[in-house]
PDB file of C-alpha atoms in Angstrom:
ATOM      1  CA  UNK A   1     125.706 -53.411 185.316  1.00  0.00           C
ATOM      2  CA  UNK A   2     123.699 -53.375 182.218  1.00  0.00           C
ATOM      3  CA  UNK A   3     126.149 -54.360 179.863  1.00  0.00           C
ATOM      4  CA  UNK A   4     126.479 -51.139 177.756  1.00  0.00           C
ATOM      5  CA  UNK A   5     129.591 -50.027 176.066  1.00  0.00           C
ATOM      6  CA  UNK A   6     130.352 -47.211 173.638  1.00  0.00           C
ATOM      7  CA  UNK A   7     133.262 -46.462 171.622  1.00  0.00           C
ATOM      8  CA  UNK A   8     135.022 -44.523 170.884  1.00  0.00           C
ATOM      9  CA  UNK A   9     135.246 -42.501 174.743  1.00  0.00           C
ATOM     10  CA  UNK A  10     136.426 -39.868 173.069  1.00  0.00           C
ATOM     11  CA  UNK A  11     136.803 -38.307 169.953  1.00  0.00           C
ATOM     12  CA  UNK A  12     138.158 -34.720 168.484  1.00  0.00           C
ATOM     13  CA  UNK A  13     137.319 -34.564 165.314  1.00  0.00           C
ATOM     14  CA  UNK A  14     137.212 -31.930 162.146  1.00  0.00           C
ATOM     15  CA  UNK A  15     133.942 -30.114 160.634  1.00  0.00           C
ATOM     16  CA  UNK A  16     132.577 -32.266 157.647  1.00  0.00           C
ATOM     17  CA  UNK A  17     134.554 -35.349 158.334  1.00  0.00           C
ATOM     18  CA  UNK A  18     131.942 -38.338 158.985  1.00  0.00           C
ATOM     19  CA  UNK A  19     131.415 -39.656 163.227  1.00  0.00           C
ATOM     20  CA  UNK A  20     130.255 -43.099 164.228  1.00  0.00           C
ATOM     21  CA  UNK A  21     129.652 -43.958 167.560  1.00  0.00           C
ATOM     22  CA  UNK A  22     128.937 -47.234 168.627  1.00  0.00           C
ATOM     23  CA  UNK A  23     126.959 -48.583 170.904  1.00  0.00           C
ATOM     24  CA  UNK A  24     127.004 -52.601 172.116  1.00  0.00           C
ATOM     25  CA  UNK A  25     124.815 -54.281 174.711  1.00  0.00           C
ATOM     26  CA  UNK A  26     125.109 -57.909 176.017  1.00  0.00           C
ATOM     27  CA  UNK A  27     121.757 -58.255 177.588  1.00  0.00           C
ATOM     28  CA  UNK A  28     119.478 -58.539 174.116  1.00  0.00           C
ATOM     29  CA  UNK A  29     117.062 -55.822 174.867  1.00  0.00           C
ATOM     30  CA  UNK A  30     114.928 -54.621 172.305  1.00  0.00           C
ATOM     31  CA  UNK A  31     114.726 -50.822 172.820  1.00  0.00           C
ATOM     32  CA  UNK A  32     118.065 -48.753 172.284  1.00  0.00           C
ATOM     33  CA  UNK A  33     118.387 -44.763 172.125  1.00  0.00           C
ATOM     34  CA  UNK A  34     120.695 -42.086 170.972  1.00  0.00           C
ATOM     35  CA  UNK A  35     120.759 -39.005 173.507  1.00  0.00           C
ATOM     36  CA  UNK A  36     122.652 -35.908 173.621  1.00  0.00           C
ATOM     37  CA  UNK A  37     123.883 -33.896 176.501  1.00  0.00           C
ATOM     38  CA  UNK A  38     124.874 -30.203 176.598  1.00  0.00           C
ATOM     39  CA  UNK A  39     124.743 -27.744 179.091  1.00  0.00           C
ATOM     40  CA  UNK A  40     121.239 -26.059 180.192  1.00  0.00           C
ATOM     41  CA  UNK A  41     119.437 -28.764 178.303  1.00  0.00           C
ATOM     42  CA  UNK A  42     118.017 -32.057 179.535  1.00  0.00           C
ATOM     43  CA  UNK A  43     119.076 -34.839 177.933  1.00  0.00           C
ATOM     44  CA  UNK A  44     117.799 -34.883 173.860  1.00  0.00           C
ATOM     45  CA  UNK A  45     116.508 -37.663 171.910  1.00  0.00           C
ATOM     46  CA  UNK A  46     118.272 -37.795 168.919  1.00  0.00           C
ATOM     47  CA  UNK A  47     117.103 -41.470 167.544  1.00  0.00           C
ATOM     48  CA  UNK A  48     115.753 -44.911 169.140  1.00  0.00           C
ATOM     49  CA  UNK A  49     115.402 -48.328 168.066  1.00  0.00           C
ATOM     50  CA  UNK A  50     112.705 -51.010 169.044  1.00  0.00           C
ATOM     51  CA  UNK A  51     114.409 -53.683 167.057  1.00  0.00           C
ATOM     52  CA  UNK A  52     116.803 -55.019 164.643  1.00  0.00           C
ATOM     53  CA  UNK A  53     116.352 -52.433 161.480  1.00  0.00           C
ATOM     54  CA  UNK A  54     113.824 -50.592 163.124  1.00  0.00           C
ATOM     55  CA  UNK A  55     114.088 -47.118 163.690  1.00  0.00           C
ATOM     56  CA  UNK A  56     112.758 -43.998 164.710  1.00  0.00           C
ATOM     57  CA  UNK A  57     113.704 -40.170 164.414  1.00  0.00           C
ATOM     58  CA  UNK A  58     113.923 -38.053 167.990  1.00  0.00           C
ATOM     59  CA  UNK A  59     113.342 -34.372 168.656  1.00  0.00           C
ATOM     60  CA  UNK A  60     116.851 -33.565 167.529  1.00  0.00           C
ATOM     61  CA  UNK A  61     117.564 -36.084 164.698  1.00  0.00           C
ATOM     62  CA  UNK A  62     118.856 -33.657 161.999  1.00  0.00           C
ATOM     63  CA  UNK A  63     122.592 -34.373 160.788  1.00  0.00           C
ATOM     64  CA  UNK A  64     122.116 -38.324 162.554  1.00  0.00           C
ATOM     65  CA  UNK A  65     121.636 -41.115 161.011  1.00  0.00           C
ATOM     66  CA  UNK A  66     121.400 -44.639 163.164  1.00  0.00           C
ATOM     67  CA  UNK A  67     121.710 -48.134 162.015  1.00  0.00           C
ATOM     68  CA  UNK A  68     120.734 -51.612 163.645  1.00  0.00           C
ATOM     69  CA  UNK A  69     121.779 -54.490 161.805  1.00  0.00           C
ATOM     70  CA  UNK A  70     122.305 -56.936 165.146  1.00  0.00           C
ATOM     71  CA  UNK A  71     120.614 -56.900 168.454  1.00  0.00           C
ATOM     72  CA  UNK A  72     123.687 -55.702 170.286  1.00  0.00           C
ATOM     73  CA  UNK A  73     124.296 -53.038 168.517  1.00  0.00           C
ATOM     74  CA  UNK A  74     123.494 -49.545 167.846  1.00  0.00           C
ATOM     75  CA  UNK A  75     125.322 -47.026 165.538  1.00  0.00           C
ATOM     76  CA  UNK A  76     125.203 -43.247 165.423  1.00  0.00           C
ATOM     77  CA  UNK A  77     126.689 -41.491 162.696  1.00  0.00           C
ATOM     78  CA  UNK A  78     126.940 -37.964 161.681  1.00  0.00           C
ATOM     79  CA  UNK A  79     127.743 -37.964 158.062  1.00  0.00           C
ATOM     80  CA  UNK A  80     129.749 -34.718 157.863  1.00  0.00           C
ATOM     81  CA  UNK A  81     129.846 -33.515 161.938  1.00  0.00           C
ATOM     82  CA  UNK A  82     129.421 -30.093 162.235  1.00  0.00           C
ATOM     83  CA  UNK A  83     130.660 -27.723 165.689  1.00  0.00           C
ATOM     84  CA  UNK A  84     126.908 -27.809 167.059  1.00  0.00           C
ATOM     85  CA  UNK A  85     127.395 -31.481 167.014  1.00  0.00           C
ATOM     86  CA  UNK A  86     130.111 -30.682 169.905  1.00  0.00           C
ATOM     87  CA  UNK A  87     128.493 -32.531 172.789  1.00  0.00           C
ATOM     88  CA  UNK A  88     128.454 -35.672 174.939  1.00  0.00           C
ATOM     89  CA  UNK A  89     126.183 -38.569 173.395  1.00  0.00           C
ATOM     90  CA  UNK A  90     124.514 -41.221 175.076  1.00  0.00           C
ATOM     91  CA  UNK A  91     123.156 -44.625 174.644  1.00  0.00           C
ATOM     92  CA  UNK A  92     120.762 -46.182 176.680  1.00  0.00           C
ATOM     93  CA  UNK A  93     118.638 -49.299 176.843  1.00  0.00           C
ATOM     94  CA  UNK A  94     115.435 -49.989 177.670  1.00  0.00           C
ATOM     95  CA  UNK A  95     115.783 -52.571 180.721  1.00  0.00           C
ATOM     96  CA  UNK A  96     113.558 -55.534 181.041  1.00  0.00           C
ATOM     97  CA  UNK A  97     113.524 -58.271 183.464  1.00  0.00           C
ATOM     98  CA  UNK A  98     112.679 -61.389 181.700  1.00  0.00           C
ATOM     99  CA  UNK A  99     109.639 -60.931 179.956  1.00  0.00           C
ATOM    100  CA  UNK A 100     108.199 -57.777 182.092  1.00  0.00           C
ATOM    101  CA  UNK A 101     109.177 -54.264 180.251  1.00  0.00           C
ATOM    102  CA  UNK A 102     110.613 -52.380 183.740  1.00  0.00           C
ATOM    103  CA  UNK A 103     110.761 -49.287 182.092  1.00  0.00           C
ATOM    104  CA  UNK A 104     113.950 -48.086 183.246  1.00  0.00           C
ATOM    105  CA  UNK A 105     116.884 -46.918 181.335  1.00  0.00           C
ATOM    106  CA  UNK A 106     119.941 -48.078 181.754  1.00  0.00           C
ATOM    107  CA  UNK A 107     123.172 -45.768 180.134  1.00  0.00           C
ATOM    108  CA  UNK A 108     126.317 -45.813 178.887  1.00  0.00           C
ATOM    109  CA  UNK A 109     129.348 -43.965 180.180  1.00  0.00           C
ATOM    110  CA  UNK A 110     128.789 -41.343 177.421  1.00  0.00           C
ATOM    111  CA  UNK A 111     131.240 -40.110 174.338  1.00  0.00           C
ATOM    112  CA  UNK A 112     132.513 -36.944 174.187  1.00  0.00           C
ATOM    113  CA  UNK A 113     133.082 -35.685 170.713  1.00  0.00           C
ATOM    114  CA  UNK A 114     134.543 -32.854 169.680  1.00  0.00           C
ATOM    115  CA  UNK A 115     134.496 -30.885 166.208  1.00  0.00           C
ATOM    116  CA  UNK A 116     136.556 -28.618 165.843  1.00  0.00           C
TER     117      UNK A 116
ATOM    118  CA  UNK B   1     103.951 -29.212 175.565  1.00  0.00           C
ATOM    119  CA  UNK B   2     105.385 -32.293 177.681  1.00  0.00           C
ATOM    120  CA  UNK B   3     107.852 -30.969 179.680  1.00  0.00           C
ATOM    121  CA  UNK B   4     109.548 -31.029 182.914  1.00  0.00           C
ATOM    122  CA  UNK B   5     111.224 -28.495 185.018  1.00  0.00           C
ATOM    123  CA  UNK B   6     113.751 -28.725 188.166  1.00  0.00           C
ATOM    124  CA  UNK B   7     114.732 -26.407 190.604  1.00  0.00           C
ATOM    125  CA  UNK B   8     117.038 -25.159 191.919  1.00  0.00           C
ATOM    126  CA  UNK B   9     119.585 -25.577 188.937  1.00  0.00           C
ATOM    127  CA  UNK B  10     122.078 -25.694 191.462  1.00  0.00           C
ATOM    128  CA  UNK B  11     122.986 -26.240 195.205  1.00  0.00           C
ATOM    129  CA  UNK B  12     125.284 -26.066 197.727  1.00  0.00           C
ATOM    130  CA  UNK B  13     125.477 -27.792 201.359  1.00  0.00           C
ATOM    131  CA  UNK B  14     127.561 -28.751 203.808  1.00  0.00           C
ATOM    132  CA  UNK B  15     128.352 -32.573 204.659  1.00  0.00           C
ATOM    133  CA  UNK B  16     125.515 -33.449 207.125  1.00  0.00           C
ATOM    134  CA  UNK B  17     122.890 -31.116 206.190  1.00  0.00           C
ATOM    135  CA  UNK B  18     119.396 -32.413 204.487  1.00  0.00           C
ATOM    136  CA  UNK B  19     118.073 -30.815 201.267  1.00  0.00           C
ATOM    137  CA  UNK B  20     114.949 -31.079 198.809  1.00  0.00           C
ATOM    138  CA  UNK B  21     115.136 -31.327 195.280  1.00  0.00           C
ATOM    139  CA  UNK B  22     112.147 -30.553 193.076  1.00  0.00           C
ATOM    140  CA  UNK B  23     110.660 -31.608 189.721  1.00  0.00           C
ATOM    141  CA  UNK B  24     107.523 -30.310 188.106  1.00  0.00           C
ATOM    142  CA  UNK B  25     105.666 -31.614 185.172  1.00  0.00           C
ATOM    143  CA  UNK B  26     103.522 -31.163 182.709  1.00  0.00           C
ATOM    144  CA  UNK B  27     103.062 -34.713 180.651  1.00  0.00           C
ATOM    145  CA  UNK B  28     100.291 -36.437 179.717  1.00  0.00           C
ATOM    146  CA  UNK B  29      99.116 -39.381 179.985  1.00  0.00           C
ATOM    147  CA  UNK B  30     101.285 -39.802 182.998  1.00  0.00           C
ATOM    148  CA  UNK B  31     102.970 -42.901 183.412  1.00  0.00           C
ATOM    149  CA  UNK B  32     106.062 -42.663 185.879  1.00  0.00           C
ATOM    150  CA  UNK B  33     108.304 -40.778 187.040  1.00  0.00           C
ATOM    151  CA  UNK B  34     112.171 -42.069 188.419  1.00  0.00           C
ATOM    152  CA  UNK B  35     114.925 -39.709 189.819  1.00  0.00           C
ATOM    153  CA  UNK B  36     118.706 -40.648 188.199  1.00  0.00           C
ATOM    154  CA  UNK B  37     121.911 -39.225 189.380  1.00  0.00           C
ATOM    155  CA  UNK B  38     124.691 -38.668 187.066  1.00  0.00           C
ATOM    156  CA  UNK B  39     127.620 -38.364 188.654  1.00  0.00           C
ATOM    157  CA  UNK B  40     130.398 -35.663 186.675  1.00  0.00           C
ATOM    158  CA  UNK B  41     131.748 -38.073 183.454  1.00  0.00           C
ATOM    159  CA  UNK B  42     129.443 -40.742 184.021  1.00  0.00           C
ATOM    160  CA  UNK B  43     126.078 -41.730 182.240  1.00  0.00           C
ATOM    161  CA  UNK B  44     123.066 -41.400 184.717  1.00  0.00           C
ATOM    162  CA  UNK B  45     122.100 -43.994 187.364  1.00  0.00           C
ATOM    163  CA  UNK B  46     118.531 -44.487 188.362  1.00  0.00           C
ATOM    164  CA  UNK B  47     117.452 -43.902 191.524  1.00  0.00           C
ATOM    165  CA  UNK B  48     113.779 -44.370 192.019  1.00  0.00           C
ATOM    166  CA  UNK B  49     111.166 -44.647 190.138  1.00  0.00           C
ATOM    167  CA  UNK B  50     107.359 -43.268 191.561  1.00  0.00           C
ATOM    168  CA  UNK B  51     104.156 -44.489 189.582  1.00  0.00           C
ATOM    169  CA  UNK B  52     100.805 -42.443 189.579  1.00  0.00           C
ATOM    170  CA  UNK B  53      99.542 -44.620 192.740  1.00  0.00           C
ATOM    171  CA  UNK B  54     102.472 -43.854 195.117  1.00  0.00           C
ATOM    172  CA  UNK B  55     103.417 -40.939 196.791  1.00  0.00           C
ATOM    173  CA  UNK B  56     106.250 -41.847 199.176  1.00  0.00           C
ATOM    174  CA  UNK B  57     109.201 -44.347 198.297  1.00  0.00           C
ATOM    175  CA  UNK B  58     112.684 -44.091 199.997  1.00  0.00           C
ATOM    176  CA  UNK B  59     115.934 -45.931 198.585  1.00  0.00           C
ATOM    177  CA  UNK B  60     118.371 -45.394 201.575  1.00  0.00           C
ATOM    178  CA  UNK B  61     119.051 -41.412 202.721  1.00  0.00           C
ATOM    179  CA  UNK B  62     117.214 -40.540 199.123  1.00  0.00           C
ATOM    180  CA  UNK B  63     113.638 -40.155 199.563  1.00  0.00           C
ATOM    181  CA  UNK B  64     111.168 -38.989 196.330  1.00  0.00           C
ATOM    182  CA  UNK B  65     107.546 -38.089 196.734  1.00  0.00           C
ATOM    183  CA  UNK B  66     104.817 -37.534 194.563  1.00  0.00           C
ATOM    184  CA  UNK B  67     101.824 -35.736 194.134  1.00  0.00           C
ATOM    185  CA  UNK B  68     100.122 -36.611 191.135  1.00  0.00           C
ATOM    186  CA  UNK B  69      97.245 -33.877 191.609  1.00  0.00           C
ATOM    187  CA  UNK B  70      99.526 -30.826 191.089  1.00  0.00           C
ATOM    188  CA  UNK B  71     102.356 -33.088 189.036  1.00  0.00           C
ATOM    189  CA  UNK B  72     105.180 -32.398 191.656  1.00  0.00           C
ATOM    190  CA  UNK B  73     107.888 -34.525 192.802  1.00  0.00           C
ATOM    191  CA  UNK B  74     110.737 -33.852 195.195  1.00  0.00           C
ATOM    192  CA  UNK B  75     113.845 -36.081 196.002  1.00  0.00           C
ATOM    193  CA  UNK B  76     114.853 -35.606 199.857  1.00  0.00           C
ATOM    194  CA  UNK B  77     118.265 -36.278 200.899  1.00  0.00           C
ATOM    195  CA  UNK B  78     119.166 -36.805 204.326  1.00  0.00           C
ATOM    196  CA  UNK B  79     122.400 -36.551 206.232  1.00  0.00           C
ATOM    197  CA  UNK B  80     124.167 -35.893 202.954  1.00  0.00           C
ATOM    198  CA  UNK B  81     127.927 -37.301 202.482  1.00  0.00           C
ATOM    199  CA  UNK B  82     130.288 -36.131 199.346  1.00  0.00           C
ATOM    200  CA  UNK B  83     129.738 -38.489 197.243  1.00  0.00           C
ATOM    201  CA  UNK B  84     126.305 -37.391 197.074  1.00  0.00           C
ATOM    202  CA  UNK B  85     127.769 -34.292 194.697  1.00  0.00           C
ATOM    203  CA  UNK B  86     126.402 -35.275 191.233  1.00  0.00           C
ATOM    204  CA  UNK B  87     123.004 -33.993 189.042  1.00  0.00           C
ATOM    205  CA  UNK B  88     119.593 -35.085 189.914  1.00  0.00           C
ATOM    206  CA  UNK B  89     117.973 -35.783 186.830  1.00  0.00           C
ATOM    207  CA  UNK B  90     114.133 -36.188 187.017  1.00  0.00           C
ATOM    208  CA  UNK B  91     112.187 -38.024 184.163  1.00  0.00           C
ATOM    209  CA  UNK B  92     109.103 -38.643 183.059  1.00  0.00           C
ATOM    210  CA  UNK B  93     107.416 -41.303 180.462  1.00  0.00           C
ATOM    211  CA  UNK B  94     104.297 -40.660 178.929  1.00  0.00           C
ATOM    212  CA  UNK B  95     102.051 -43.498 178.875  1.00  0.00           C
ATOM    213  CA  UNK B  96     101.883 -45.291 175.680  1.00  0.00           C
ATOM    214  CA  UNK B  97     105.111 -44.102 174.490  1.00  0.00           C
ATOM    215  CA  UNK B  98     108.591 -45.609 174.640  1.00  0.00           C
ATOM    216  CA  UNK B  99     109.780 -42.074 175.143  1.00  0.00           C
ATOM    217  CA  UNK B 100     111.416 -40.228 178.069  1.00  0.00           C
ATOM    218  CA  UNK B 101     111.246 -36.651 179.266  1.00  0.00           C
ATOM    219  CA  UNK B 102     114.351 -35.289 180.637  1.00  0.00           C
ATOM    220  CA  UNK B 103     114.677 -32.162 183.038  1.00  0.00           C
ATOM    221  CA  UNK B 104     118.119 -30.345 182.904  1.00  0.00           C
ATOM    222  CA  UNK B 105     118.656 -31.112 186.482  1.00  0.00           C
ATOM    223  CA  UNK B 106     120.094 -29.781 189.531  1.00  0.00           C
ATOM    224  CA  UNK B 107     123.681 -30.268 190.213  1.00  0.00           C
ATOM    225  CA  UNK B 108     124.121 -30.265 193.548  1.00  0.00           C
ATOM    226  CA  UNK B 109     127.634 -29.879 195.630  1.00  0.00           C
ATOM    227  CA  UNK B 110     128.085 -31.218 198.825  1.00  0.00           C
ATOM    228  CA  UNK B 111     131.438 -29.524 201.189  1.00  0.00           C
ATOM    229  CA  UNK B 112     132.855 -30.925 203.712  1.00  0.00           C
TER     230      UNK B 112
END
């Protein structure tokens, strides 16, 4: 168990109303991402972070915006969510054991949001 | 273009039965590949993870290879149960990145 959370689980919500999903981890690692999920795709990189207040656009990072203000967590928001943003999103962390990067990535149980 | 590509998108089998599962790349530099299984509603699980050096590495009834000449891998499953139903996700990092690349998977079903 990596110690990932993300809230809400699920959410329906109405074109150009503003989304945040959260995203909190309790083991301090440095490297967080944003992914989204939707059928006949892989999984999508929408943002990542590789610290507090640093940042970094994905290949899908149009209509997101992230923020890191504390280790633990990690905030997507779409500002005004639009019915392509109708997906399941992901966060996942970077795992490292001790000091030694491992490389893996550890997810969350995803959100499902849905605009309507 | 960094990419990677799975086949079959989909499979069925009955409870018992073995069955391959492969994964095709094309990213450079190469740094690793792992195998993750995401079972339906649940955020993907790592399974294994091959570097450039290996070419065999089993984790229980899953078994991946790689072949780092013609950037293959496959995931072997043996005697499969149903709880192995889920998507196989392969992905590759690109050395000197902090980025992953995701194929879309196979989702496989396994009947009793």
């Amino acid at each position: 168990d990596a110690g990932i959370t993300q809230s809400p689980r699920h959410k329906v919500t109405e074109t150009g109303t503003p989304v945040t999903l959260r995203c909190h981890q309790t083991e301090n690692h440095r490297y967080m991402y944003w992914y989204r999920q939707d059928p006949g795709h892989g999984l999508r990189l929408i943002h990542y972070s590789y610290g507090v207040k640093d940042t970094d656009k994905g290949e899908v990072s149009d209509g997101y915006s992230v923020s890191r203000s504390k280790t633990e967590d990690f905030l997507l928001t779409l500002e005004s969510a639009t019915s392509s943003q109708t997906s399941v999103y992901f966060c996942a962390i970077r795992g490292a054991s001790g000091s030694l990067d491992t490389g893996e990535l550890f997810f969350g149980e995803g959100s499902r949001l849905t605009v309507l | 273009k960094n990419q990677v590509e799975q086949s079959p998108q989909s499979l069925i089998i009955l409870e018992g039965k073995n069955c391959t599962l492969q994964c095709n790349y094309t990213v450079s530099p190469f740094s690793n590949l792992r195998w993750y299984k995401q079972d339906t509603g649940r955020g993907p699980v790592s399974l294994t993870i091959m570097t450039f050096s290996e070419n065999t590495k089993s984790n229980g009834r899953y078994t991946a290879t790689l072949d780092a000449d013609t950037k293959q891998s496959s995931l072997h499953i043996t005697a499969s149960q149903l709880s192995d139903s889920a998507s196989y996700i392969c992905v590759v990092s690109a050395a000197g990145t902090y980025k992953y690349i995701f194929g879309t998977g196979t989702r496989l079903k396994v009947l009793a």
